[in-house]
MMTF fields as JSON, N, C-alpha, C and O atoms, coordinates in Angstrom:
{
  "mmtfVersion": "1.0.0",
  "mmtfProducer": "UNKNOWN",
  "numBonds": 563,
  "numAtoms": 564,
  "numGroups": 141,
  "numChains": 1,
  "numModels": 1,
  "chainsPerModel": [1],
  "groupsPerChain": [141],
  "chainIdList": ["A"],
  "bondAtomList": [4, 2, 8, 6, 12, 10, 16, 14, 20, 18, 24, 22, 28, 26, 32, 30, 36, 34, 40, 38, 44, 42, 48, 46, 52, 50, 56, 54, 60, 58, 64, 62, 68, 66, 72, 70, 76, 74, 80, 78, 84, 82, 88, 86, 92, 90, 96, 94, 100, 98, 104, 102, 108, 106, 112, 110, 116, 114, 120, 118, 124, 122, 128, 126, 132, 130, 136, 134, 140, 138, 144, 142, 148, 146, 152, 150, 156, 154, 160, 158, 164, 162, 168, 166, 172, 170, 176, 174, 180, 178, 184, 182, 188, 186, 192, 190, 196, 194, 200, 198, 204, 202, 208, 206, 212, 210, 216, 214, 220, 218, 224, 222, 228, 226, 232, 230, 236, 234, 240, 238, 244, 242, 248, 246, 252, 250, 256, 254, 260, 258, 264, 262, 268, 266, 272, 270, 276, 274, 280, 278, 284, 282, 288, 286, 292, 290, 296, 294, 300, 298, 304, 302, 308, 306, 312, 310, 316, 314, 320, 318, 324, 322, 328, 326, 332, 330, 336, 334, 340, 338, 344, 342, 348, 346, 352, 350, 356, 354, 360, 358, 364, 362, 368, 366, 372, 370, 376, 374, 380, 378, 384, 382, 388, 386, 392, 390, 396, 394, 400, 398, 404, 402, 408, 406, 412, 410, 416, 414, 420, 418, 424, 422, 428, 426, 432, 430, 436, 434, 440, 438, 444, 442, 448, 446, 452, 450, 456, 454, 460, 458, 464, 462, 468, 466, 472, 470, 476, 474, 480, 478, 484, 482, 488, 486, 492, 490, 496, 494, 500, 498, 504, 502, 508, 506, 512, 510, 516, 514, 520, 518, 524, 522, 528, 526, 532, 530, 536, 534, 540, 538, 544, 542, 548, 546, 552, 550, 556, 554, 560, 558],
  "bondOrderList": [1, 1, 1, 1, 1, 1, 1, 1, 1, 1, 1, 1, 1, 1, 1, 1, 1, 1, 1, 1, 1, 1, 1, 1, 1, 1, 1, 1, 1, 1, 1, 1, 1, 1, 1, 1, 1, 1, 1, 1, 1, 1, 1, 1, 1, 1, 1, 1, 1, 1, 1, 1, 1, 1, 1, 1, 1, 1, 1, 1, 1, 1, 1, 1, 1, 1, 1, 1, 1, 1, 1, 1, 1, 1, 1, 1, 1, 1, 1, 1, 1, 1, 1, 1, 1, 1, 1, 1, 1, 1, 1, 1, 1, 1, 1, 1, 1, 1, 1, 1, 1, 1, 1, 1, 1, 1, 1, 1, 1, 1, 1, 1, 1, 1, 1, 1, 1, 1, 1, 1, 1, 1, 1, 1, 1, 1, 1, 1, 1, 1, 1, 1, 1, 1, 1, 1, 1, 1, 1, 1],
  "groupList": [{"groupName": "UNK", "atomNameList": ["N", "CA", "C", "O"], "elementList": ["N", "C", "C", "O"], "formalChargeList": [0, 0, 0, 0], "bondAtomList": [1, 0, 2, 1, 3, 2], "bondOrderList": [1, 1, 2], "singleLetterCode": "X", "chemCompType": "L-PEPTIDE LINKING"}],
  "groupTypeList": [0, 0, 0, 0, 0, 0, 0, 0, 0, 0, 0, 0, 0, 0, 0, 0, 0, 0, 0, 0, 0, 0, 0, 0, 0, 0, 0, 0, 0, 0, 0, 0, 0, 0, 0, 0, 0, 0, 0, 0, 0, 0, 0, 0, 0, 0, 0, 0, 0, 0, 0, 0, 0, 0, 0, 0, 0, 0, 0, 0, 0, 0, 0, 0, 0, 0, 0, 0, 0, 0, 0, 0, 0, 0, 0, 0, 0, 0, 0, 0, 0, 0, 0, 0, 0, 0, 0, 0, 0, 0, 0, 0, 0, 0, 0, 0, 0, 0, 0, 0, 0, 0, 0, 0, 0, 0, 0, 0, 0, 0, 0, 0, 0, 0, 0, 0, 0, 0, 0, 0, 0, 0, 0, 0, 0, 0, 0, 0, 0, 0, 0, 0, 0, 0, 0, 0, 0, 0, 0, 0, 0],
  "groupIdList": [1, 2, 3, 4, 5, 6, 7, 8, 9, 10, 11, 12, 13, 14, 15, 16, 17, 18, 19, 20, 21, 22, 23, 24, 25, 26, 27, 28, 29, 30, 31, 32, 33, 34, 35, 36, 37, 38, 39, 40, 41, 42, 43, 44, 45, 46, 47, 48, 49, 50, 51, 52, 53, 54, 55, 56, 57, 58, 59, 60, 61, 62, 63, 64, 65, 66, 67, 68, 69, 70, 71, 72, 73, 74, 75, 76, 77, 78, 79, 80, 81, 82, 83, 84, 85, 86, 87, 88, 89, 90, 91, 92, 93, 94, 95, 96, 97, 98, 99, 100, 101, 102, 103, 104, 105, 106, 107, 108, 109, 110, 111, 112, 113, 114, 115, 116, 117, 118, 119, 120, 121, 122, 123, 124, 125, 126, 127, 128, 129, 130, 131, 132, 133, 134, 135, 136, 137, 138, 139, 140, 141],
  "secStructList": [7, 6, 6, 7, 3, 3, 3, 3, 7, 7, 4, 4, 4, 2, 2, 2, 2, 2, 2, 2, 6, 6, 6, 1, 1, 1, 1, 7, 7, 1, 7, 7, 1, 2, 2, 2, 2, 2, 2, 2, 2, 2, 2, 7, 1, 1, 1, 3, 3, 3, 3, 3, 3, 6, 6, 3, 3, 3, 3, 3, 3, 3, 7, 7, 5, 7, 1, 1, 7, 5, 7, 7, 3, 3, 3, 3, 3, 7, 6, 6, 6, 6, 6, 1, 1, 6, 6, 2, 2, 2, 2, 2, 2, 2, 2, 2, 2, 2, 2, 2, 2, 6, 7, 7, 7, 5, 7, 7, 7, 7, 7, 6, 6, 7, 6, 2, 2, 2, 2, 2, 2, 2, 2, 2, 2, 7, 7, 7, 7, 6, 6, 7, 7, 7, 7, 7, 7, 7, 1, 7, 7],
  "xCoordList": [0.816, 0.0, 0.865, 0.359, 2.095, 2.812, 2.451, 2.639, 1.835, 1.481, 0.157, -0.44, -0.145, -1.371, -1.163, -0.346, -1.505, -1.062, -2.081, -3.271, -1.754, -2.819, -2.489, -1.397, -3.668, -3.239, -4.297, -5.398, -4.322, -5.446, -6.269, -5.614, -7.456, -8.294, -7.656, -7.328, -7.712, -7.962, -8.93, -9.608, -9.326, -10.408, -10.697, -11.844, -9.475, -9.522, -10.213, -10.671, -10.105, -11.042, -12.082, -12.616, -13.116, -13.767, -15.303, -16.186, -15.345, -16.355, -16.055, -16.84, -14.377, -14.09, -14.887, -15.565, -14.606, -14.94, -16.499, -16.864, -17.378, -19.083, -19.066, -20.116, -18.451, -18.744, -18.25, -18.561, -17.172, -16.485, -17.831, -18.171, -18.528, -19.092, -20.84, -21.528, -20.991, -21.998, -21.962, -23.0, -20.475, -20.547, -20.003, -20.194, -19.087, -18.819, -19.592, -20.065, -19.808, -20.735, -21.971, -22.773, -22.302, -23.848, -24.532, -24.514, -25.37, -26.577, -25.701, -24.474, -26.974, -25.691, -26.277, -27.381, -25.403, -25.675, -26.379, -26.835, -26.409, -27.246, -25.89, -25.777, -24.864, -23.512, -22.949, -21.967, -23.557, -23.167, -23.295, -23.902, -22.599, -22.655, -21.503, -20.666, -21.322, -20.121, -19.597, -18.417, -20.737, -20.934, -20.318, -19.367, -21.071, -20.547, -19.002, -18.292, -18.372, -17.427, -16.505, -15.776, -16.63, -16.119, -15.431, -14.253, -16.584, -16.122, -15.62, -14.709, -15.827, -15.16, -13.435, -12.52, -13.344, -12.067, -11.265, -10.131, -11.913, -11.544, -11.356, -10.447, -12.113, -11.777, -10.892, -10.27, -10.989, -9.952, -9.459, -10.27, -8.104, -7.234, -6.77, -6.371, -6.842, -5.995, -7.127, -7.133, -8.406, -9.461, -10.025, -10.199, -10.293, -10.512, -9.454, -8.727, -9.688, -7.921, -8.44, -9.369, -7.816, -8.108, -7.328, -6.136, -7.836, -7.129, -6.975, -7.851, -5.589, -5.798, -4.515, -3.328, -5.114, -4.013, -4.162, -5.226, -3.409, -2.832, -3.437, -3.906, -3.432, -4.159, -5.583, -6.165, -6.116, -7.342, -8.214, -7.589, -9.406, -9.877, -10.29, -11.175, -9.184, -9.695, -10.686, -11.481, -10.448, -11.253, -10.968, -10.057, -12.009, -11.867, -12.243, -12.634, -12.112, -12.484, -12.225, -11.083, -13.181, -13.255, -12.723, -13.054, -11.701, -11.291, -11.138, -10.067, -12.363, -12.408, -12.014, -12.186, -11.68, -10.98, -11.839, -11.765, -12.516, -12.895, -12.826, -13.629, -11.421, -10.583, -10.702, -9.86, -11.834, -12.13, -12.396, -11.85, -13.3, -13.144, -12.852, -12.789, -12.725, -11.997, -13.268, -13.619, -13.741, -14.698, -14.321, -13.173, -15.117, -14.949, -15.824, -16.834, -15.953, -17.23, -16.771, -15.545, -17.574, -17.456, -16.152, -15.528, -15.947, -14.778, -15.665, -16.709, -14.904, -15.82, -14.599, -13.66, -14.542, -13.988, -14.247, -15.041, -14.228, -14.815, -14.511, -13.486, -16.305, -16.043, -15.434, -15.213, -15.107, -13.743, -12.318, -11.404, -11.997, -10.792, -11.131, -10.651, -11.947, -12.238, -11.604, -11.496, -11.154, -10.982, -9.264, -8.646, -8.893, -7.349, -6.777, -5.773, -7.365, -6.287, -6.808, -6.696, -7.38, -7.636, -8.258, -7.914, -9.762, -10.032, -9.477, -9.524, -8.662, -7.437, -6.526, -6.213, -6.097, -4.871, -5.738, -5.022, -6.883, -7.468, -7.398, -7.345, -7.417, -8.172, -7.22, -7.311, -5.942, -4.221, -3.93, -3.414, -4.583, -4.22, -4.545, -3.879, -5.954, -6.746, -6.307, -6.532, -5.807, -5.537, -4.537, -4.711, -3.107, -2.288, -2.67, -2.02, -3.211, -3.858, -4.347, -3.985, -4.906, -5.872, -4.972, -4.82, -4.523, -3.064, -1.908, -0.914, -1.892, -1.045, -1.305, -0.584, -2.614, -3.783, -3.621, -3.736, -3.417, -3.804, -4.889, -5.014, -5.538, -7.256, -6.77, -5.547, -7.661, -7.641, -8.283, -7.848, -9.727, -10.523, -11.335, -12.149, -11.519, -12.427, -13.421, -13.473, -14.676, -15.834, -16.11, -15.552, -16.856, -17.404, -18.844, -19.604, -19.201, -20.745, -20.711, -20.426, -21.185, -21.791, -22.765, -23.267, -23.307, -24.764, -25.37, -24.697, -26.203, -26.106, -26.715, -26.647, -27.327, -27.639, -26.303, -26.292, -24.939, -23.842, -23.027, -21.831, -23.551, -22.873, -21.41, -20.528, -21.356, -19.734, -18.678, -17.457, -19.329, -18.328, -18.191, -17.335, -18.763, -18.75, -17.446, -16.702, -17.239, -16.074, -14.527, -13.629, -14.638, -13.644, -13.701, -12.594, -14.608, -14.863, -14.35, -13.233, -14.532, -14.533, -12.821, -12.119, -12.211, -11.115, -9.715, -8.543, -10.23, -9.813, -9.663, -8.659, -10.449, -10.741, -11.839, -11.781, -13.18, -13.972, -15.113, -14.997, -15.964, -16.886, -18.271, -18.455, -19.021, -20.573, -20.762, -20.323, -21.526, -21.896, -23.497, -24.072, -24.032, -25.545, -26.325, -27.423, -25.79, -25.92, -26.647, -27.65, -25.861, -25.827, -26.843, -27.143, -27.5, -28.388, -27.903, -27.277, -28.412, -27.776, -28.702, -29.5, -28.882, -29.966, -29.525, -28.561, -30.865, -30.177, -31.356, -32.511, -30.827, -31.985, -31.298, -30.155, -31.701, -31.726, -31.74, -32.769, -30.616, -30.813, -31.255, -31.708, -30.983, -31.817, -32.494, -32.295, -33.397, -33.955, -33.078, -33.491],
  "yCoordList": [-1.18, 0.0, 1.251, 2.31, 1.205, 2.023, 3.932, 5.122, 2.924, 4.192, 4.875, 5.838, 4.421, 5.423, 6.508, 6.171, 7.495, 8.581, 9.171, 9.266, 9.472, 10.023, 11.657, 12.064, 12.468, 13.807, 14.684, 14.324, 15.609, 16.616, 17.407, 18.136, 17.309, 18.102, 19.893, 20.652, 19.936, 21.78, 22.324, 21.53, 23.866, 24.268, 23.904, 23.472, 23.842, 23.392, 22.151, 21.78, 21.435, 19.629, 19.875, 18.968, 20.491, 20.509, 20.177, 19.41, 20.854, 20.119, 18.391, 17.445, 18.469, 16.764, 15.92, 14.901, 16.633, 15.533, 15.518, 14.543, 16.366, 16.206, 15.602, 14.961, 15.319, 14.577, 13.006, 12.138, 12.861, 11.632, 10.901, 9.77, 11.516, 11.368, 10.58, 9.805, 11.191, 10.879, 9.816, 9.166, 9.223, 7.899, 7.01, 5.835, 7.369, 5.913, 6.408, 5.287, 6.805, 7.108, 6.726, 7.366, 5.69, 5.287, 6.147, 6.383, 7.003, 8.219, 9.101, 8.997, 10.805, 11.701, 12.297, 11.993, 13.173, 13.758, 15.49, 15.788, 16.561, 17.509, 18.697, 19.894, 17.409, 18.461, 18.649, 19.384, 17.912, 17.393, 18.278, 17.939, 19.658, 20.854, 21.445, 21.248, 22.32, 23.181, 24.153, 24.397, 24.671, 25.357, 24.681, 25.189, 23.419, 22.793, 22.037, 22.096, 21.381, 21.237, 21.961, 21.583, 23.652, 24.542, 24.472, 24.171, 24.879, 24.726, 24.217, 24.593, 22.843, 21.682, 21.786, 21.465, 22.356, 22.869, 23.973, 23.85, 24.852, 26.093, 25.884, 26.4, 25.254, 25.55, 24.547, 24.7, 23.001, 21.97, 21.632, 21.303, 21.75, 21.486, 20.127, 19.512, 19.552, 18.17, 17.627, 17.121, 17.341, 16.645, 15.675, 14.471, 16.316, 15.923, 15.215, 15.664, 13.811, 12.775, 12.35, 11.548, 12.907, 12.348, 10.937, 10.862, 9.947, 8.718, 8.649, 8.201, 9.218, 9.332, 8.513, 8.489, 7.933, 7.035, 7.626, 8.077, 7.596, 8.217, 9.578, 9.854, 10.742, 11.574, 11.469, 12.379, 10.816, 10.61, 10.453, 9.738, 10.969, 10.507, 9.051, 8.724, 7.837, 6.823, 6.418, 5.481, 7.612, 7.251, 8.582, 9.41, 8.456, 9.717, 9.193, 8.031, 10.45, 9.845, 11.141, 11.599, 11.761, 12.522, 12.161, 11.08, 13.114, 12.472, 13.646, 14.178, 13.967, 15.075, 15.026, 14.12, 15.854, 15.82, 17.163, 18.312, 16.765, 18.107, 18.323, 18.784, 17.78, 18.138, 16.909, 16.5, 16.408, 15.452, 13.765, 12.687, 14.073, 12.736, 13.009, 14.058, 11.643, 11.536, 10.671, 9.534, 11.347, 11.143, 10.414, 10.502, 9.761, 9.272, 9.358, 8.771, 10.072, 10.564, 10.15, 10.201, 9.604, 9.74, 8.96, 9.428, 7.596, 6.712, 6.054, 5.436, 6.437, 5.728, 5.379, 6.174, 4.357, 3.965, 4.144, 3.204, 4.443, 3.965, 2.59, 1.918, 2.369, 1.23, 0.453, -0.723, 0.953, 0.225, 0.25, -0.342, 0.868, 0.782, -0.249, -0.508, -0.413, -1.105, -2.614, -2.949, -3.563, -4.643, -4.643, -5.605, -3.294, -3.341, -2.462, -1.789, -2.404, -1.742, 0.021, 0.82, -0.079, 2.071, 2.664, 3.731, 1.721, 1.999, 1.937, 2.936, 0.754, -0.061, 1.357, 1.768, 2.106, 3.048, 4.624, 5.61, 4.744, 5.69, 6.118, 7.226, 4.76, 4.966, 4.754, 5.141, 3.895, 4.169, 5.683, 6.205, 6.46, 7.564, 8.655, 9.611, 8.27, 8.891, 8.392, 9.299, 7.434, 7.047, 7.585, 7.801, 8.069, 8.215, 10.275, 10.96, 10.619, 11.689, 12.21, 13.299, 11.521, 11.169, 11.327, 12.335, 10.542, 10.347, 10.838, 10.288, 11.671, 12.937, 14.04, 14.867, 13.937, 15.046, 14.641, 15.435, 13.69, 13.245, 11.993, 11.03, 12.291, 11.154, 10.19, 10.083, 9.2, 8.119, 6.755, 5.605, 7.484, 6.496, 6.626, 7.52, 6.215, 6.915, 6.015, 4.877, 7.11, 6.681, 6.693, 7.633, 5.853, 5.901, 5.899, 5.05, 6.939, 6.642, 6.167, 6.822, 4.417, 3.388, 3.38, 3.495, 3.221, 2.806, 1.675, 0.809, 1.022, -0.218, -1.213, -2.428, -0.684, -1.013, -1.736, -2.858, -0.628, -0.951, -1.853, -1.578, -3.327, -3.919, -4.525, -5.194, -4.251, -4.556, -3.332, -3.479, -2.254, -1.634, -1.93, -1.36, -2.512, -3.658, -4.205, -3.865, -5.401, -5.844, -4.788, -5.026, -3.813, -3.116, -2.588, -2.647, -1.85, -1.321, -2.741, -2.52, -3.581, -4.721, -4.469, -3.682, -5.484, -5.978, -4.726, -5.082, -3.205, -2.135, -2.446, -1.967, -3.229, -3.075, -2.74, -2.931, -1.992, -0.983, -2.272, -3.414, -1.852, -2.721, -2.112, -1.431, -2.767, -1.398, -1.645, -2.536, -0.641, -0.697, -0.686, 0.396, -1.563, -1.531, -0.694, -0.231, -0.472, 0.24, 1.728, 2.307, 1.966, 3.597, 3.668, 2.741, 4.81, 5.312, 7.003, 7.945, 6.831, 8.219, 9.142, 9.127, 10.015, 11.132, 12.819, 13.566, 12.931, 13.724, 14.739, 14.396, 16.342, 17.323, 17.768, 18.139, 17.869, 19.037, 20.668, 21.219, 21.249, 22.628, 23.767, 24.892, 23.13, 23.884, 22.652, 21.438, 23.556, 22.481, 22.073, 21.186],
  "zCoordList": [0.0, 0.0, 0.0, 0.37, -0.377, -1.099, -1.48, -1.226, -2.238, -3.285, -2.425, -2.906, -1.424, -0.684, 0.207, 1.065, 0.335, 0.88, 2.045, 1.743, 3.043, 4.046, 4.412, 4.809, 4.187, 4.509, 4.991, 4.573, 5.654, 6.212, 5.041, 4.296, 4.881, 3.911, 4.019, 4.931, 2.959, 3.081, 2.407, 1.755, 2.33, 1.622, 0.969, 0.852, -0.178, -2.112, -2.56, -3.641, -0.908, -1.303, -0.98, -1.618, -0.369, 0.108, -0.937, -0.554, -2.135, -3.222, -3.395, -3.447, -3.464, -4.107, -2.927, -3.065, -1.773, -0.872, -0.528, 0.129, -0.843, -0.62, -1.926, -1.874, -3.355, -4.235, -4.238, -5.054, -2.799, -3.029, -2.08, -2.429, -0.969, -0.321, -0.601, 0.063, -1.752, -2.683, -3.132, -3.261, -3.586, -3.832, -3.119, -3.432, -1.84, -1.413, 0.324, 0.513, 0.967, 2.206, 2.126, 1.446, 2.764, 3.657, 3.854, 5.062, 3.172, 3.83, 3.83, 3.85, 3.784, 4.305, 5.653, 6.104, 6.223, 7.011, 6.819, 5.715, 7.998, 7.44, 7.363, 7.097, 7.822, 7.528, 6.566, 6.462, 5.538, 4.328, 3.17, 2.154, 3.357, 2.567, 2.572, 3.453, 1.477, 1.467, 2.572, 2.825, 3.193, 4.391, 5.902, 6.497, 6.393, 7.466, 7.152, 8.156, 6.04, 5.403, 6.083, 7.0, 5.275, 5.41, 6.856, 7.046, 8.069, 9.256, 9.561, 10.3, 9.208, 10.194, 9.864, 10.623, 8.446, 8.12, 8.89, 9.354, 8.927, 9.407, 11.003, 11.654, 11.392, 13.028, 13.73, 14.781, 12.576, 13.257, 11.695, 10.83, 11.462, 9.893, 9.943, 8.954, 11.406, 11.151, 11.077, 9.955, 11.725, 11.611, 10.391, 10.581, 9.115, 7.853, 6.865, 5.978, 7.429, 7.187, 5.765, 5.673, 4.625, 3.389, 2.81, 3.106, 2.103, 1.789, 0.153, -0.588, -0.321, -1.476, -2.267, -1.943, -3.285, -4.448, -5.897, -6.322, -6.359, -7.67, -7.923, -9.027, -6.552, -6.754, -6.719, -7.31, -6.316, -6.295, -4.674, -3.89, -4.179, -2.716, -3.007, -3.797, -1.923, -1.659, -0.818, -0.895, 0.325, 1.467, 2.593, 2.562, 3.497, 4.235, 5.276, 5.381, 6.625, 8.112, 8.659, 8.641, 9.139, 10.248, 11.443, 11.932, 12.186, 13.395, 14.418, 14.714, 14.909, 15.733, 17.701, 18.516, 17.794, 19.254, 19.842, 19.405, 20.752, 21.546, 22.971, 23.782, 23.077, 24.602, 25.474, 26.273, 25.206, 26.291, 25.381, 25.614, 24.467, 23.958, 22.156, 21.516, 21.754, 20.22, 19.475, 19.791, 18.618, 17.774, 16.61, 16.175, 16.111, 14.675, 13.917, 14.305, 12.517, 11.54, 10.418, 10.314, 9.207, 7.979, 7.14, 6.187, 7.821, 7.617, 5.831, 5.624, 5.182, 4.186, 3.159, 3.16, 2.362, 1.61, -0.036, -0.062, -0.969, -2.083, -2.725, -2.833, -3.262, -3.513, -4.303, -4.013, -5.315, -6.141, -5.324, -5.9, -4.03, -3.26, -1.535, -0.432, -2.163, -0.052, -0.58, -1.76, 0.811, 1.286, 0.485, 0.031, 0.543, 0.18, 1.488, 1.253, 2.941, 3.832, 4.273, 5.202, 2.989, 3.565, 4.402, 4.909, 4.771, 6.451, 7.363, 8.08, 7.833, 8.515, 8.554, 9.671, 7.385, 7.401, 7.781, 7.96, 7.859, 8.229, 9.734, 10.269, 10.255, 11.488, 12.459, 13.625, 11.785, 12.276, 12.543, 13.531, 10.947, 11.592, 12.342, 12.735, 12.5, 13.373, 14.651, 15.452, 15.234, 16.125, 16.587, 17.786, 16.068, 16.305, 16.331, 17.121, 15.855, 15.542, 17.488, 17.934, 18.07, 19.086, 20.096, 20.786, 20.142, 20.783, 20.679, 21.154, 20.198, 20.162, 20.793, 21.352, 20.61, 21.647, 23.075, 24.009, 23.172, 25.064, 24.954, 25.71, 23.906, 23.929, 24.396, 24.491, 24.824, 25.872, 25.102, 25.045, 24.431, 23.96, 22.541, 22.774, 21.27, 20.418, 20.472, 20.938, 19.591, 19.779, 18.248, 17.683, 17.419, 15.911, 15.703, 16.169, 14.945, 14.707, 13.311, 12.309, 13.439, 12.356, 12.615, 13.733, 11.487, 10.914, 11.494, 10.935, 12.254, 12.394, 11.192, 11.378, 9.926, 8.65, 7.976, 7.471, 8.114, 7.348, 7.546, 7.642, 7.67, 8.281, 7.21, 7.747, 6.011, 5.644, 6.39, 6.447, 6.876, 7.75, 9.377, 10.054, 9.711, 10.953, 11.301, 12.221, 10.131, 9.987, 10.313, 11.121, 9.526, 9.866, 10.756, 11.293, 11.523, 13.354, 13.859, 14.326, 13.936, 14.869, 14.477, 15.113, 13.049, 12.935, 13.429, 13.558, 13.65, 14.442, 15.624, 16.15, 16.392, 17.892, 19.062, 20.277, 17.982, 18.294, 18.496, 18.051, 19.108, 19.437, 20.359, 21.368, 19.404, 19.994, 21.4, 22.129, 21.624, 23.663, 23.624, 23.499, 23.701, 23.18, 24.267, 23.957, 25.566, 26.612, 26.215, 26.632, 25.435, 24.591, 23.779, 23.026, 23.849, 22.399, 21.66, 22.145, 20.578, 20.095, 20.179, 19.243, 21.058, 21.126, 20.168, 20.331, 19.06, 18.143, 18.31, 18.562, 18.099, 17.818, 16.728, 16.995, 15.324, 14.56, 15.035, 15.427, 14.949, 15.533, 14.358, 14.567, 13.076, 12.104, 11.074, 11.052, 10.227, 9.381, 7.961, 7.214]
}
């Protein structure tokens, strides 16, 4: 896996990646605009871990830190590049990302629908807490 490269989004990706998103991401979210993008750029630069081969987005992963715990968003592979390593190398580097910060523990929001991304949460280490529910408000429409 050579030739794969891992690096922080900047502005300039920010269309590639709501279009890479379109095709290899499970559902979208309501962040899922040029606008929230934007932010998530602007206020954290290492966060938005791009996975790219021959110039191209292989795969992406949000890896947000907000002092206290280490998040995981938007690990997605495309599908002509999955079951070759690039989630596996995403989430290495989100990890190490985390842990550079101080983080202790991350947390991933999967789908529980998506289950070929299961496999890779699990073969990571990660493992659901059925304990938990996800309580969500829309703060705009």
């Amino acid at each position: 896996m050579s030739d794969l490269h891992i690096r922080c989004a900047t502005p300039s990706d920010i269309d590639t990646v709501l279009r890479f998103w379109r095709e290899a991401a499970e559902g979208t979210s309501i962040s899922d605009d040029r606008d929230g993008v934007a932010r998530l750029v602007a206020r954290d630069p290492d966060a938005l871990l791009l996975a790219e081969r021959d110039g191209r987005i292989a795969g992406t992963a949000i890896a947000g830190f907000d002092g206290w715990r280490c998040h995981l968003y938007r690990l997605a592979v495309h599908p002509d590049h999955r079951r070759q390593g690039i989630g596996s190398a995403l989430l290495a580097a989100a990890e190490e990302r985390f842990l550079g910060l101080g983080g202790r523990r991350g947390d991933a929001m999967v789908l529980d629908r998506n289950e070929p991304a299961h496999h890779t949460w699990h073969a990571a280490g990660y493992a659901p807490q059925p304990q938990w529910s996800r309580w969500v408000k829309h703060l705009t429409d």
